[in-house]
mmCIF file of C-alpha atoms in Angstrom:
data_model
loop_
_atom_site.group_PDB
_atom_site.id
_atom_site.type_symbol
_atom_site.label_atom_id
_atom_site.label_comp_id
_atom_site.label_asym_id
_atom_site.label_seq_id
_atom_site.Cartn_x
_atom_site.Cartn_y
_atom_site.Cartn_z
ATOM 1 C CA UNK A 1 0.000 0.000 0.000
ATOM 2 C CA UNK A 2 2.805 2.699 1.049
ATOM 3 C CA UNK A 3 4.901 1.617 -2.210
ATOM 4 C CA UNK A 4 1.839 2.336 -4.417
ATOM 5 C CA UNK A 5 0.948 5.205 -2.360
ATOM 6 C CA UNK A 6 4.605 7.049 -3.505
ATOM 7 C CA UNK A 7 4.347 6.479 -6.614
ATOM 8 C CA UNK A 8 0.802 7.410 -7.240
ATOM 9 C CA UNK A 9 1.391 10.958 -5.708
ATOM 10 C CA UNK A 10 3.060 11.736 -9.152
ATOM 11 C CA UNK A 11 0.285 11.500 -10.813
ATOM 12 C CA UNK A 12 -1.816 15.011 -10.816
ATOM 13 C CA UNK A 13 -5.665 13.456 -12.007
ATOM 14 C CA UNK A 14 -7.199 12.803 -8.985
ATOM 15 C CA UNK A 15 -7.921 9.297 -8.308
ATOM 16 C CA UNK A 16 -10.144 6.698 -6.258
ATOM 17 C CA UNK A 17 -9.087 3.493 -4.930
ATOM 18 C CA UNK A 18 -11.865 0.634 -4.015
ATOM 19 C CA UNK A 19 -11.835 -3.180 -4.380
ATOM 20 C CA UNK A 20 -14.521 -4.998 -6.962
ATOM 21 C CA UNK A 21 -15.549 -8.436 -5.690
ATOM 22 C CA UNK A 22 -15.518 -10.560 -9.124
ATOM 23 C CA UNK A 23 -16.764 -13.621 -6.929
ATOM 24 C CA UNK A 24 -15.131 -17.161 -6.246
ATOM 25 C CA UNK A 25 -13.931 -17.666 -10.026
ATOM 26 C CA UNK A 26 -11.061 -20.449 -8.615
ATOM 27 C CA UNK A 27 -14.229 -22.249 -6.517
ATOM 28 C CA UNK A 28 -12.301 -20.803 -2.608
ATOM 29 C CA UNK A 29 -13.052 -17.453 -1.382
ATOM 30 C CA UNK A 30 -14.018 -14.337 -3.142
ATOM 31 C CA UNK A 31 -11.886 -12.821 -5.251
ATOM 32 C CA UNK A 32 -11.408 -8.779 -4.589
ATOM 33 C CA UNK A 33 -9.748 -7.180 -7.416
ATOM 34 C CA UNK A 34 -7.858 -2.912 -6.091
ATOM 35 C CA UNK A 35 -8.899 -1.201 -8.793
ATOM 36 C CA UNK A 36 -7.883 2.878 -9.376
ATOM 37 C CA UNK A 37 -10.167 4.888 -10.944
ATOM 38 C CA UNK A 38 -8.635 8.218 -12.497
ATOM 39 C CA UNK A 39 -11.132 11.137 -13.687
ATOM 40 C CA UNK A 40 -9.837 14.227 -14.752
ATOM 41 C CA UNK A 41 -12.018 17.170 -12.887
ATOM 42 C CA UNK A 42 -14.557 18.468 -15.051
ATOM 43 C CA UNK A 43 -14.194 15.936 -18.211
ATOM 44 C CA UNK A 44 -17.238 16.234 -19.739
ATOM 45 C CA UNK A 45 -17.334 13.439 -22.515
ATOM 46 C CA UNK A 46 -18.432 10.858 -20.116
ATOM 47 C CA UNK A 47 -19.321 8.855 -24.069
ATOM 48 C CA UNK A 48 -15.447 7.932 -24.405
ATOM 49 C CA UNK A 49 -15.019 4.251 -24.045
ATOM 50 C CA UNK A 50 -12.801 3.898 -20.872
ATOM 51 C CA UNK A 51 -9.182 2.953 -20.766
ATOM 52 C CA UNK A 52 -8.712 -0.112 -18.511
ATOM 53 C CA UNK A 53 -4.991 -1.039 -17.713
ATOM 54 C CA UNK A 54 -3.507 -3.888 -16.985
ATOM 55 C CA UNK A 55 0.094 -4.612 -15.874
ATOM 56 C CA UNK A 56 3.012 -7.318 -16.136
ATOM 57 C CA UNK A 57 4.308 -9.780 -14.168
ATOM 58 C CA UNK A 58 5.969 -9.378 -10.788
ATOM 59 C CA UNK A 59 3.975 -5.503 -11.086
ATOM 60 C CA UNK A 60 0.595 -3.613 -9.898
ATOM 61 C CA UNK A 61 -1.226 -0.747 -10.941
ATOM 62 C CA UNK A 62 1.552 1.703 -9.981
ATOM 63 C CA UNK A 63 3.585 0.902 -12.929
ATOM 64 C CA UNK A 64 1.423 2.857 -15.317
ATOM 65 C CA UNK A 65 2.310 5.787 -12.502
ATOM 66 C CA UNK A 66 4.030 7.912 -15.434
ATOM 67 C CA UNK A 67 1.618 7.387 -18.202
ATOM 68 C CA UNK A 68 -1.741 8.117 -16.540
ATOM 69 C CA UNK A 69 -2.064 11.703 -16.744
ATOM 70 C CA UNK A 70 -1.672 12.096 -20.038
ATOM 71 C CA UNK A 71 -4.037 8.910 -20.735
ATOM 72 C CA UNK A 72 -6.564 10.094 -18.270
ATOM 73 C CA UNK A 73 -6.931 13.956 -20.423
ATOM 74 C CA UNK A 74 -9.847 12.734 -22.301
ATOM 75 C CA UNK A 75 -11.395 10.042 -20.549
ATOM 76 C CA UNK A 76 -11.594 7.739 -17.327
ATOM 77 C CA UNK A 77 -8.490 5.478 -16.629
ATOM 78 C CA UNK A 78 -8.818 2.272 -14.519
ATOM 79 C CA UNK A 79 -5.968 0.708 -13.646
ATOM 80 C CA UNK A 80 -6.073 -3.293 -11.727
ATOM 81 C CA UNK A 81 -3.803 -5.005 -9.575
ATOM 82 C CA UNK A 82 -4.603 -8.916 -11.050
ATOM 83 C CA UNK A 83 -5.486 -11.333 -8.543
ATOM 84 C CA UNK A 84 -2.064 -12.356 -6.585
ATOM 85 C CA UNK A 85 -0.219 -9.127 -7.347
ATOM 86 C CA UNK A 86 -0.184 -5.864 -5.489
ATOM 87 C CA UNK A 87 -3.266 -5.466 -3.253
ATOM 88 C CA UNK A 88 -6.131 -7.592 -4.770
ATOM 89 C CA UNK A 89 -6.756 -11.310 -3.339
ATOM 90 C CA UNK A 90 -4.397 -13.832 -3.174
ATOM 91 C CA UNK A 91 -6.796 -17.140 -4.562
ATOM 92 C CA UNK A 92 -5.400 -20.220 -5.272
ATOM 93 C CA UNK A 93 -5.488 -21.086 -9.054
ATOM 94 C CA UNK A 94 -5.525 -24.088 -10.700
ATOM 95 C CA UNK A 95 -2.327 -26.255 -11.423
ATOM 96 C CA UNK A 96 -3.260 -26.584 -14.867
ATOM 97 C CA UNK A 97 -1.991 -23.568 -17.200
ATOM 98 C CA UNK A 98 -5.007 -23.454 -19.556
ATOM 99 C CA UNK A 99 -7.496 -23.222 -16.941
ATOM 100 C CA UNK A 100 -5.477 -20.719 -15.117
ATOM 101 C CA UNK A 101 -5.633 -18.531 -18.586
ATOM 102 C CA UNK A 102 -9.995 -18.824 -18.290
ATOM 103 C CA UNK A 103 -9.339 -18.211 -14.393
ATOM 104 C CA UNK A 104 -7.747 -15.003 -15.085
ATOM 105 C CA UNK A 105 -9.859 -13.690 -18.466
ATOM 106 C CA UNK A 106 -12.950 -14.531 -16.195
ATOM 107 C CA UNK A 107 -11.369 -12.237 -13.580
ATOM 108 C CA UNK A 108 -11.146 -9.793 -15.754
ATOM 109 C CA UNK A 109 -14.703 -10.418 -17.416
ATOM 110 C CA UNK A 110 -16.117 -10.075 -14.092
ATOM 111 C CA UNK A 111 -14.376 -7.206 -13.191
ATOM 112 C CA UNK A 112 -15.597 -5.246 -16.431
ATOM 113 C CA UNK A 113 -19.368 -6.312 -15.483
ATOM 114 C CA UNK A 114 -19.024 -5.632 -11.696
ATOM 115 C CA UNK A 115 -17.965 -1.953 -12.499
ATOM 116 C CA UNK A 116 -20.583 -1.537 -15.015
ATOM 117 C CA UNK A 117 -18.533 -0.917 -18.028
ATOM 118 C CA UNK A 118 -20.282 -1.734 -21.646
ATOM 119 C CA UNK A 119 -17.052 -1.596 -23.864
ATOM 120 C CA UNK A 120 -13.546 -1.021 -22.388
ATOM 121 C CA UNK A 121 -10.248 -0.306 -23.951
ATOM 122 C CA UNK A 122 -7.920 -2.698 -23.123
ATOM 123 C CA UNK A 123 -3.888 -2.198 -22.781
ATOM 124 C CA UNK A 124 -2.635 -5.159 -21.020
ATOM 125 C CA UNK A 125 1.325 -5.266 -20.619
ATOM 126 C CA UNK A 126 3.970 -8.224 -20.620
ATOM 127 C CA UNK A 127 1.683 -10.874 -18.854
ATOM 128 C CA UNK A 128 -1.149 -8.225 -18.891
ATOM 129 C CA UNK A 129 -0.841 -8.412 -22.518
ATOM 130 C CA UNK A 130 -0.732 -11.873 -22.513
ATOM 131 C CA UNK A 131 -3.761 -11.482 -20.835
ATOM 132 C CA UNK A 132 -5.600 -8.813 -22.519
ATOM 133 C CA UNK A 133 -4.957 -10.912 -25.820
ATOM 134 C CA UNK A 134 -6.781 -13.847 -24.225
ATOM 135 C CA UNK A 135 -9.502 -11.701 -23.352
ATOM 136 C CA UNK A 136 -10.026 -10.251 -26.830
ATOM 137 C CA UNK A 137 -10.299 -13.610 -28.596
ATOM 138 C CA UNK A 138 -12.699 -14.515 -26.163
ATOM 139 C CA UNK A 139 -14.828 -10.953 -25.605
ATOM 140 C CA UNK A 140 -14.174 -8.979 -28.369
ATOM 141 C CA UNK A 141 -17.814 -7.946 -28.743
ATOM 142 C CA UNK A 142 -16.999 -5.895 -24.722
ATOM 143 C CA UNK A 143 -13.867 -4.405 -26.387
ATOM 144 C CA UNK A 144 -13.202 -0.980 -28.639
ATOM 145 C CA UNK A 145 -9.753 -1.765 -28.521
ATOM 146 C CA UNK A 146 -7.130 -3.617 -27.469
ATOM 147 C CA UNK A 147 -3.063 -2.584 -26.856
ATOM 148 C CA UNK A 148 -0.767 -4.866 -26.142
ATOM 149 C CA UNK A 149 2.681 -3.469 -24.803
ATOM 150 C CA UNK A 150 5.384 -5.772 -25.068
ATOM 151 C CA UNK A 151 3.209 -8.927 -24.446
ATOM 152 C CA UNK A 152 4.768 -12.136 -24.150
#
């Protein structure tokens, strides 16, 4: 929490923090994904699809610290800590590699329907690319657009 804390005071749009319960998608405990919300004050075009962010292995939502506020001019940025990194839940996936890919789209599926987001543009880096590719072939109808940033 302190780590993210320092490097989110860079950023100048002001920003919420809250978790979004995406429910027991590995079949234990509820899954709580922290989840940053940032809103420039007084955007108006509340029509622009939202920019949803999601980061690499070993990271959390503060690595994006240095890109947000240019992101966030001209619409809402969310950016995710995935389940096991940074501050969301810690659940216990599966052993098998191909259901821990659906484990982790549905997370992200759920996540998009919890905080009542239609369409969503997706940048997903390294594993979160990985990641956001997975979730395009399998929801591309919920996306506007999908970057990948160095995925593996």
């Amino acid at each position: 929490k302190d780590a993210e804390e320092k490097f989110i005071n860079f950023i100048k749009v002001p920003s919420e923090g809250f978790y979004v319960n995406v429910g027991k998608i590995t079949g234990g405990n509820e899954c709580k994904i922290w989840t940053r919300k940032f809103q420039k004050p007084g955007l108006k075009d509340e029509n622009k699809i939202p920019l949803v962010m999601i980061h690499g292995m070993g990271a959390g939502l503060a690595m994006f610290a240095l890109n947000i506020d240019s992101l966030a001019q001209d619409r809402v940025v969310f950016a995710i800590d995935l389940p096991g990194f940074g501050r969301s839940s810690r659940p216990e996936f599966s052993s098998d590699p191909e259901e821990v890919e659906r484990q982790y789209v549905t997370c992200i599926e759920e996540w998009r329907k919890q905080v009542g987001l239609e369409k969503i543009n997706l940048l997903g880096h390294s594993f979160g690319g990985f990641l956001s590719a997975l979730y395009t072939m399998e929801y591309q109808d919920r996306l506007h657009k999908t970057i990948l940033a160095d995925p593996w």
